[in-house]
Coordinates of C-alpha atoms and ligand atoms in Angstrom, one line a residue:
M1 CA -105.7 -17.4 -94.9
K2 CA -103.2 -19.5 -93.7
Q3 CA -99.9 -19.2 -95.8
F4 CA -97.2 -21.7 -96.0
P5 CA -93.6 -21.0 -96.6
E6 CA -92.5 -20.8 -100.5
H7 CA -91.7 -24.1 -102.2
F8 CA -93.6 -26.1 -100.1
W9 CA -94.5 -29.7 -100.9
W10 CA -97.9 -30.4 -101.5
G11 CA -97.5 -33.8 -102.3
A12 CA -98.8 -37.5 -101.3
A13 CA -97.0 -40.6 -100.3
T14 CA -97.2 -44.5 -101.7
S15 CA -94.8 -47.5 -101.6
G16 CA -93.7 -50.0 -104.3
P17 CA -95.4 -53.0 -102.3
Q18 CA -98.6 -51.3 -101.8
S19 CA -99.3 -49.2 -105.6
E20 CA -97.8 -51.3 -107.6
G21 CA -99.2 -55.7 -108.0
R22 CA -96.4 -58.1 -107.9
F23 CA -97.0 -58.0 -112.5
H24 CA -93.5 -59.2 -113.2
K25 CA -91.9 -59.4 -110.1
K26 CA -89.3 -62.0 -109.3
H27 CA -88.8 -62.1 -106.0
A28 CA -91.6 -62.3 -102.6
N29 CA -90.8 -60.1 -99.8
V30 CA -91.8 -60.7 -96.5
F31 CA -95.6 -59.6 -97.6
D32 CA -96.0 -61.8 -100.7
Y33 CA -94.5 -64.5 -98.9
F34 CA -96.8 -64.0 -95.8
Y35 CA -99.9 -63.8 -97.5
D36 CA -99.2 -66.7 -99.9
Q37 CA -98.9 -68.9 -96.8
E38 CA -102.2 -67.4 -95.2
P39 CA -104.6 -65.8 -96.4
E40 CA -107.0 -66.0 -94.8
K41 CA -105.0 -63.5 -92.2
F42 CA -105.5 -60.7 -94.7
F43 CA -109.0 -58.8 -94.9
N44 CA -111.1 -60.1 -97.7
Q45 CA -108.4 -62.2 -98.2
V46 CA -107.1 -59.8 -100.8
G47 CA -103.3 -59.7 -101.0
P48 CA -100.8 -57.2 -103.0
D49 CA -101.0 -59.1 -106.0
T50 CA -102.9 -56.4 -107.8
A51 CA -102.8 -53.7 -105.7
S52 CA -103.7 -50.6 -106.9
N53 CA -102.3 -51.7 -110.2
F54 CA -99.6 -48.6 -110.2
Y55 CA -96.7 -51.2 -112.6
N56 CA -99.3 -51.0 -114.8
S57 CA -101.5 -47.5 -114.7
Y58 CA -98.3 -45.7 -113.6
A59 CA -98.6 -42.7 -116.3
E60 CA -102.0 -42.4 -115.9
D61 CA -102.4 -42.0 -112.3
L62 CA -99.4 -40.0 -111.9
A63 CA -101.2 -37.4 -114.6
M64 CA -104.5 -37.9 -112.5
M65 CA -102.0 -36.8 -108.9
R66 CA -100.5 -34.1 -110.7
S67 CA -104.2 -32.9 -111.8
I68 CA -104.9 -32.5 -107.8
G69 CA -102.5 -30.1 -107.0
M70 CA -99.6 -32.3 -105.6
N71 CA -96.0 -30.6 -106.8
S72 CA -94.4 -33.9 -105.3
V73 CA -95.0 -37.8 -104.1
R74 CA -93.0 -40.6 -102.4
T75 CA -92.5 -43.8 -103.5
S76 CA -90.3 -46.7 -102.9
I77 CA -88.2 -48.7 -104.8
Q78 CA -88.9 -52.8 -103.9
W79 CA -85.7 -54.3 -103.5
T80 CA -87.6 -57.8 -104.8
R81 CA -87.8 -56.3 -107.7
L82 CA -85.0 -54.0 -109.0
I83 CA -82.7 -56.5 -108.1
D84 CA -82.2 -60.3 -109.1
D85 CA -80.0 -61.7 -107.3
F86 CA -78.9 -60.3 -103.5
E87 CA -75.9 -61.6 -103.0
T88 CA -74.5 -60.1 -106.2
N89 CA -77.0 -57.1 -106.1
T90 CA -77.0 -58.2 -109.9
V91 CA -79.8 -56.2 -111.2
D92 CA -83.0 -56.9 -112.9
E93 CA -83.4 -55.1 -116.6
A94 CA -86.4 -55.5 -116.0
G95 CA -87.1 -53.7 -112.9
A96 CA -84.0 -51.3 -113.8
A97 CA -86.6 -50.0 -116.4
F98 CA -90.4 -49.6 -114.9
Y99 CA -88.1 -47.9 -111.9
N100 CA -86.8 -45.2 -114.6
Q101 CA -89.9 -44.2 -116.4
V102 CA -91.5 -44.2 -113.3
I103 CA -88.9 -41.5 -112.1
D104 CA -89.2 -39.4 -115.6
E105 CA -92.8 -39.6 -115.5
I106 CA -93.0 -37.8 -112.0
L107 CA -90.8 -35.9 -113.3
A108 CA -92.6 -34.8 -116.3
N109 CA -95.7 -34.3 -114.6
G110 CA -93.4 -30.9 -112.5
M111 CA -93.3 -33.1 -109.8
I112 CA -90.5 -34.0 -106.9
P113 CA -89.5 -37.6 -106.8
V114 CA -88.7 -38.8 -102.7
M115 CA -87.6 -42.7 -103.3
N116 CA -87.2 -44.6 -100.6
L117 CA -85.7 -48.1 -100.4
H118 CA -87.3 -49.7 -97.5
H119 CA -90.9 -49.9 -96.8
F120 CA -91.1 -53.3 -94.5
D121 CA -90.7 -55.2 -97.8
L122 CA -87.9 -57.0 -97.0
P123 CA -86.8 -59.9 -99.4
V124 CA -88.0 -63.8 -98.2
E125 CA -85.3 -65.4 -99.0
L126 CA -83.0 -63.3 -96.7
Y127 CA -85.2 -63.7 -93.7
Q128 CA -84.7 -67.3 -94.8
K129 CA -81.1 -67.4 -95.1
Y130 CA -79.8 -65.0 -92.5
G131 CA -83.2 -63.7 -90.6
G132 CA -83.6 -60.9 -91.7
W133 CA -82.9 -57.9 -90.3
E134 CA -81.6 -60.0 -87.0
S135 CA -78.2 -60.4 -88.5
K136 CA -75.4 -58.0 -90.1
K137 CA -75.0 -59.1 -93.4
V138 CA -78.4 -58.2 -94.5
V139 CA -77.9 -54.6 -93.7
E140 CA -74.4 -55.6 -95.5
L141 CA -76.9 -56.4 -98.6
F142 CA -79.7 -53.7 -97.9
A143 CA -75.9 -50.9 -98.5
G144 CA -75.4 -52.4 -101.4
F145 CA -78.8 -52.5 -102.4
A146 CA -79.1 -48.8 -101.7
E147 CA -76.1 -47.9 -103.2
T148 CA -77.7 -49.5 -106.7
C149 CA -80.2 -47.8 -106.4
F150 CA -78.0 -44.6 -106.0
R151 CA -76.3 -44.9 -108.6
L152 CA -79.1 -46.0 -111.3
F153 CA -81.6 -43.2 -110.6
G154 CA -79.1 -40.4 -108.6
D155 CA -78.9 -37.9 -112.0
R156 CA -82.7 -37.6 -111.7
V157 CA -84.1 -38.0 -108.1
K158 CA -82.7 -35.6 -105.2
Y159 CA -84.4 -36.5 -102.3
W160 CA -83.9 -40.7 -101.0
T161 CA -85.1 -42.0 -97.7
T162 CA -83.7 -45.2 -96.5
H163 CA -86.7 -47.0 -94.8
N164 CA -90.3 -46.1 -93.5
E165 CA -91.7 -46.7 -90.0
P166 CA -88.1 -48.8 -88.9
M167 CA -90.3 -49.1 -85.8
V168 CA -93.2 -51.1 -86.9
V169 CA -90.9 -53.5 -88.6
V170 CA -89.6 -53.9 -84.8
E171 CA -93.2 -54.2 -83.9
G172 CA -94.9 -56.3 -86.3
E173 CA -91.6 -58.8 -86.6
Y174 CA -90.6 -59.3 -83.4
L175 CA -93.1 -57.9 -80.6
Y176 CA -96.9 -58.0 -82.4
Q177 CA -97.2 -60.6 -84.8
F178 CA -98.8 -58.4 -88.1
H179 CA -96.0 -59.6 -89.9
Y180 CA -94.5 -62.6 -91.4
P181 CA -93.1 -64.0 -89.1
N182 CA -94.6 -63.1 -86.7
L183 CA -92.7 -63.7 -83.5
V184 CA -92.6 -62.2 -79.7
D185 CA -88.8 -62.2 -78.7
G186 CA -88.2 -59.0 -77.3
K187 CA -84.5 -59.6 -77.9
K188 CA -84.6 -60.5 -81.0
G189 CA -86.7 -57.0 -81.1
V190 CA -84.3 -55.2 -80.1
Q191 CA -81.2 -56.0 -82.8
V192 CA -83.5 -55.5 -84.9
A193 CA -84.1 -51.6 -83.7
Y194 CA -80.2 -51.3 -83.8
N195 CA -79.3 -53.0 -86.7
L196 CA -82.0 -51.1 -89.4
N197 CA -80.2 -47.8 -87.2
L198 CA -77.2 -49.0 -88.9
A199 CA -78.4 -50.5 -92.5
S200 CA -79.7 -46.8 -92.7
A201 CA -76.7 -45.0 -91.3
K202 CA -74.5 -47.7 -93.9
A203 CA -77.0 -46.6 -96.8
I204 CA -75.6 -42.9 -95.6
E205 CA -72.4 -43.7 -96.1
R206 CA -72.7 -44.9 -99.2
F207 CA -74.4 -41.8 -100.9
K208 CA -72.2 -39.5 -99.1
K209 CA -69.2 -41.2 -100.7
L210 CA -71.2 -40.5 -104.3
A211 CA -71.5 -37.6 -103.0
L212 CA -74.6 -36.8 -105.3
P213 CA -74.6 -33.0 -106.4
E214 CA -78.0 -31.4 -104.5
A215 CA -78.9 -34.7 -103.4
Q216 CA -80.0 -34.8 -100.1
I217 CA -81.1 -38.2 -97.7
G218 CA -83.3 -38.6 -95.1
I219 CA -85.1 -41.2 -92.8
V220 CA -88.9 -41.4 -92.5
L221 CA -90.1 -42.8 -88.5
N222 CA -93.4 -42.9 -87.0
L223 CA -94.0 -40.2 -85.0
T224 CA -95.9 -41.1 -82.7
P225 CA -95.8 -38.6 -79.6
T226 CA -96.4 -39.9 -75.9
Y227 CA -98.5 -38.3 -73.7
A228 CA -98.6 -39.3 -70.0
A229 CA -102.4 -39.6 -68.9
S230 CA -101.6 -37.6 -65.4
D231 CA -99.4 -35.7 -64.1
K232 CA -98.5 -38.4 -61.5
P233 CA -94.8 -39.9 -61.0
S234 CA -95.6 -43.2 -62.6
D235 CA -97.5 -42.1 -65.9
Q236 CA -95.3 -39.5 -66.3
E237 CA -92.3 -42.5 -65.8
A238 CA -94.2 -44.8 -68.1
A239 CA -94.5 -42.1 -70.7
R240 CA -90.4 -41.2 -70.5
I241 CA -90.1 -45.2 -71.4
A242 CA -92.4 -45.2 -74.2
E243 CA -91.1 -42.0 -75.9
L244 CA -87.3 -43.4 -75.0
W245 CA -88.5 -46.5 -76.6
N246 CA -91.0 -45.5 -79.6
N247 CA -89.6 -42.5 -80.4
K248 CA -85.5 -41.8 -79.3
L249 CA -84.4 -45.0 -80.5
F250 CA -85.3 -43.8 -83.6
L251 CA -85.2 -40.8 -84.2
E252 CA -81.2 -39.8 -82.2
P253 CA -79.4 -41.7 -84.2
A254 CA -80.6 -40.2 -87.0
I255 CA -80.3 -36.8 -86.4
H256 CA -78.0 -37.2 -83.3
G257 CA -75.9 -40.0 -84.5
H258 CA -75.7 -41.9 -80.8
F259 CA -78.3 -43.9 -79.4
P260 CA -79.8 -42.2 -75.5
E261 CA -78.5 -43.8 -73.1
E262 CA -80.8 -44.1 -70.9
L263 CA -82.3 -46.6 -72.8
E264 CA -78.7 -48.4 -73.5
A265 CA -79.1 -48.4 -69.4
L266 CA -82.4 -50.4 -69.1
L267 CA -81.9 -52.2 -71.9
A268 CA -78.6 -53.3 -70.6
E269 CA -80.0 -54.1 -67.0
D270 CA -82.8 -55.8 -68.3
G271 CA -80.5 -58.1 -70.1
V272 CA -81.6 -57.4 -74.0
L273 CA -79.4 -55.0 -74.7
W274 CA -78.2 -55.1 -78.4
E275 CA -74.7 -56.3 -79.6
S276 CA -72.5 -53.4 -81.3
T277 CA -69.6 -52.7 -82.0
R278 CA -67.0 -49.5 -82.0
E279 CA -66.7 -49.4 -85.1
E280 CA -70.6 -50.0 -86.0
K281 CA -71.4 -46.9 -83.3
Q282 CA -69.0 -44.7 -85.7
T283 CA -70.5 -44.9 -88.5
I284 CA -73.7 -44.0 -87.2
R285 CA -71.9 -41.1 -85.1
E286 CA -70.6 -39.9 -89.0
N287 CA -73.4 -40.5 -90.9
T288 CA -77.1 -38.6 -90.0
I289 CA -79.7 -37.6 -91.6
D290 CA -80.1 -34.3 -94.3
F291 CA -83.4 -34.2 -93.7
L292 CA -86.2 -35.8 -91.7
G293 CA -89.9 -37.2 -92.6
V294 CA -92.8 -37.5 -90.0
N295 CA -95.4 -39.8 -89.9
Y296 CA -97.7 -38.9 -88.0
Y297 CA -101.8 -40.4 -87.4
H298 CA -102.8 -40.7 -83.6
P299 CA -101.4 -39.6 -80.4
N300 CA -99.6 -42.8 -78.2
R301 CA -101.3 -42.0 -74.5
V302 CA -100.0 -44.0 -71.5
Q303 CA -99.7 -44.8 -68.1
A304 CA -98.3 -46.3 -65.2
P305 CA -98.5 -50.8 -66.4
D306 CA -101.2 -52.2 -64.5
I307 CA -98.7 -55.1 -63.4
A308 CA -95.1 -54.9 -62.2
P309 CA -92.7 -53.9 -65.2
N310 CA -90.2 -57.3 -64.0
S311 CA -93.2 -59.1 -62.9
V312 CA -93.7 -60.5 -66.4
G313 CA -91.6 -63.0 -68.0
E314 CA -91.9 -62.5 -71.6
W315 CA -89.3 -58.8 -72.2
L316 CA -91.6 -57.1 -74.3
P317 CA -91.2 -52.9 -74.1
N318 CA -95.1 -52.3 -73.4
R319 CA -94.1 -53.8 -69.9
Y320 CA -93.4 -50.1 -69.3
Y321 CA -96.9 -48.7 -70.1
D322 CA -100.1 -49.4 -70.5
E323 CA -102.2 -47.8 -73.0
Y324 CA -105.1 -45.2 -71.5
N325 CA -107.7 -43.9 -73.7
L326 CA -108.8 -40.2 -72.7
P327 CA -112.5 -40.1 -72.1
G328 CA -113.9 -37.7 -74.9
R329 CA -111.5 -38.6 -77.2
R330 CA -112.2 -37.0 -81.4
V331 CA -111.7 -40.4 -82.8
N332 CA -112.3 -42.3 -86.2
R333 CA -114.5 -45.1 -85.7
D334 CA -112.9 -46.9 -88.3
R335 CA -109.6 -47.4 -87.8
G336 CA -110.4 -46.8 -83.7
W337 CA -107.4 -44.1 -83.6
E338 CA -108.1 -41.2 -81.5
I339 CA -107.9 -37.7 -83.9
Y340 CA -105.2 -35.2 -82.1
P341 CA -103.9 -32.8 -84.6
E342 CA -102.6 -30.8 -81.9
A343 CA -99.7 -33.2 -81.1
M344 CA -98.9 -31.3 -85.4
Y345 CA -97.4 -28.4 -82.7
D346 CA -96.1 -30.8 -80.4
I347 CA -93.9 -32.3 -83.4
A348 CA -92.9 -29.8 -85.0
K349 CA -91.7 -28.0 -81.5
N350 CA -89.8 -30.8 -80.6
I351 CA -88.0 -30.8 -83.8
Q352 CA -87.4 -27.3 -84.1
E353 CA -86.0 -27.3 -79.7
N354 CA -84.5 -30.9 -79.1
Y355 CA -83.5 -31.8 -82.9
R356 CA -81.4 -28.9 -84.0
N357 CA -84.0 -27.2 -86.1
I358 CA -83.4 -30.0 -88.8
P359 CA -85.6 -29.7 -92.4
W360 CA -88.6 -31.9 -92.2
Y361 CA -91.6 -33.0 -93.4
V362 CA -95.3 -34.2 -93.4
S363 CA -94.5 -37.6 -94.9
E364 CA -97.2 -39.2 -93.9
N365 CA -101.0 -38.4 -92.2
G366 CA -104.1 -39.6 -93.3
M367 CA -107.7 -40.5 -92.2
G368 CA -108.4 -44.1 -93.1
V369 CA -112.5 -45.1 -93.6
S370 CA -114.0 -48.8 -94.4
N371 CA -117.6 -48.3 -96.8
E372 CA -116.5 -45.1 -98.4
E373 CA -118.7 -45.5 -100.8
R374 CA -121.8 -44.8 -98.4
F375 CA -120.6 -41.3 -98.9
M376 CA -121.1 -40.9 -102.8
D377 CA -123.0 -38.6 -104.3
D378 CA -125.3 -38.7 -107.7
Q379 CA -122.5 -37.4 -109.8
G380 CA -120.2 -41.2 -108.5
V381 CA -118.1 -38.8 -105.9
I382 CA -117.5 -40.1 -102.7
Q383 CA -118.0 -36.7 -100.8
D384 CA -115.7 -37.2 -98.3
D385 CA -116.1 -34.2 -95.6
Y386 CA -114.2 -36.1 -92.8
R387 CA -111.3 -36.2 -94.3
I388 CA -111.8 -32.5 -95.8
A389 CA -111.8 -31.9 -91.7
F390 CA -108.6 -33.7 -90.7
V391 CA -106.5 -32.4 -93.3
H392 CA -107.5 -29.2 -92.6
D393 CA -107.2 -29.0 -89.0
H394 CA -103.6 -31.1 -88.9
L395 CA -102.8 -28.3 -91.6
S396 CA -103.5 -25.8 -89.4
W397 CA -101.6 -27.1 -86.1
L398 CA -98.5 -27.7 -88.3
H399 CA -98.6 -24.1 -89.9
K400 CA -98.7 -22.4 -86.3
G401 CA -95.5 -24.8 -85.6
I402 CA -94.4 -23.4 -88.8
A403 CA -94.8 -19.7 -87.8
E404 CA -93.2 -20.2 -84.8
G405 CA -90.3 -21.0 -86.9
S406 CA -89.9 -24.9 -87.4
N407 CA -87.9 -25.5 -90.1
C408 CA -91.2 -27.7 -91.6
F409 CA -91.0 -27.7 -96.1
G410 CA -93.8 -30.5 -96.5
Y411 CA -97.0 -32.2 -96.2
H412 CA -97.4 -35.3 -97.6
M413 CA -101.3 -37.0 -97.7
W414 CA -101.1 -40.8 -96.9
T415 CA -102.4 -41.7 -99.9
P416 CA -102.9 -40.3 -103.3
I417 CA -104.9 -43.6 -104.5
D418 CA -106.8 -45.7 -102.4
C419 CA -103.9 -48.7 -102.4
W420 CA -103.1 -52.1 -100.6
S421 CA -102.7 -51.4 -96.5
W422 CA -101.0 -55.2 -95.4
L423 CA -103.0 -57.3 -93.2
N424 CA -106.0 -54.7 -93.6
A425 CA -105.7 -54.8 -97.7
Y426 CA -108.9 -52.5 -98.8
K427 CA -110.6 -52.5 -95.4
N428 CA -109.7 -48.6 -94.6
R429 CA -109.3 -46.8 -97.2
Y430 CA -106.7 -43.5 -97.2
G431 CA -106.8 -41.9 -100.9
F432 CA -108.0 -38.2 -102.5
I433 CA -108.2 -40.9 -105.0
A434 CA -110.6 -43.1 -104.8
N435 CA -110.2 -46.9 -106.7
D436 CA -112.0 -49.8 -107.4
I437 CA -110.8 -52.3 -107.1
H438 CA -112.2 -54.7 -108.8
T439 CA -112.5 -52.5 -112.1
Q440 CA -109.4 -50.8 -111.4
I441 CA -110.8 -47.6 -112.4
K442 CA -110.1 -43.8 -110.0
T443 CA -112.0 -41.1 -109.2
V444 CA -110.5 -37.9 -107.4
K445 CA -112.9 -38.1 -104.3
K446 CA -114.2 -34.5 -103.2
S447 CA -111.0 -34.4 -100.6
G448 CA -109.0 -34.2 -103.8
H449 CA -110.4 -31.1 -105.2
W450 CA -110.0 -29.4 -101.9
F451 CA -106.7 -30.3 -102.0
K452 CA -105.8 -28.8 -105.1
T453 CA -107.3 -25.5 -104.1
V454 CA -105.4 -25.4 -100.7
A455 CA -101.5 -27.1 -102.9
E456 CA -102.4 -24.0 -105.9
S457 CA -103.0 -21.0 -103.2
N458 CA -100.1 -22.7 -101.1
Q459 CA -102.7 -21.5 -98.2
L460 CA -105.7 -23.0 -96.1
G461 CA -108.7 -21.2 -95.4
A462 CA -111.5 -22.0 -93.3
I463 CA -113.1 -24.9 -94.8
K464 CA -117.3 -23.9 -96.5
Ligands
GAL1 C1 -98.6 -46.7 -92.3 C2 -97.2 -46.8 -93.4 C3 -98.3 -46.7 -94.4 C4 -99.5 -47.0 -94.4 C5 -100.5 -46.1 -93.8 C6 -102.0 -46.5 -93.3 O1 -98.0 -46.8 -90.5 O2 -96.3 -46.4 -93.6 O3 -97.0 -48.1 -94.9 O4 -100.5 -48.6 -94.5 O5 -99.3 -46.9 -92.5 O6 -102.2 -48.1 -93.0

């Protein structure tokens, strides 16, 4: 049996835009707008209108989460639900009442609420008016929104995160076209990466000023460790740059308070470095995180690029590395992602050794599988043994990292209840709890029952 530390968080994560549905929401975020404009881009044309109906069924949903042993849960506060006027930060009373009820209900179920402030859901008006995260005005407005959240809910919420996977905003909106506005503009992407770092630091600055008792603030990053295809210097160099761009660009400012010098030098040489000021950099230096959330799904294997980087016209960071598919890898066929649980250990050691062993938790991990009805038994329970094996193996490697001193305090699955997943909509299911999207009837999967035994015993045994 593998014993986990006392008070270990066992739970799962979702987000406002992926679970609530748009019920009574007055404003559109970039994804709402994207769907309204181009529904055909979304799998089966399913949009965020209903999601998993959390707006209406949060009480039942949270009770179900508790019933499978969860002691903590993360969701996010939608800027487009809580705020009525983004310029003046006027609060929408119905929006505030909703989040108050959700938070109270999480607490009433004996769970710890973790509230995130930005999960790909920028108000589209702020894109149309200012260019969204390209603009420092929007950075300021975000800090104001964050402060409003701390003031409204900080008496009960003790764990806050500023962004979820800010890198995915850069990639989706500015590089690889899977988030509205679907641009391909590396230079703007670089500025957005900087601005998102600044926005996080400014939110943390507001947070600190309020000095909420016993409250902590962090950020959720998708730390996908980079592995070079070989020991060849060219593959190693590709991996070094991929790691700088994909991970260190957010990790270093969040924890060390400054950007990696090598990355700044490279971006300057390529003529795409961000615009920054001394004051802003000081804000970043002085407002680092208290804890880190790490989302991990699959490793990032790279090799030297086929084409010489500077022979490519458009500047994109991936000119420096090509994807590498490891022959014989274990893979989740439905999602096409490699399954590599050992990376959990590598992440744990990296944080321990290079990031002052800051307190951290796994804020997302999980396995998306399509058509899960095919695994349903006579009782209507999805027999997702593959998911149990997936979580088991990742927890095993995580445990090894913890046993060697990495300061990890929890594990959250993506996601408690099957929810809406951006362009993929409901294609792949990730939950411990299945959701019939036509009836909104929710049923615990085999993995949910299994998770309960792990969570309640606080230990991991062999899978039967
Ligand atoms: C993550 C993201 C989640 C969810 C998940 C599964 O990258 O944070 O919002 O969509 O992927 O697709």
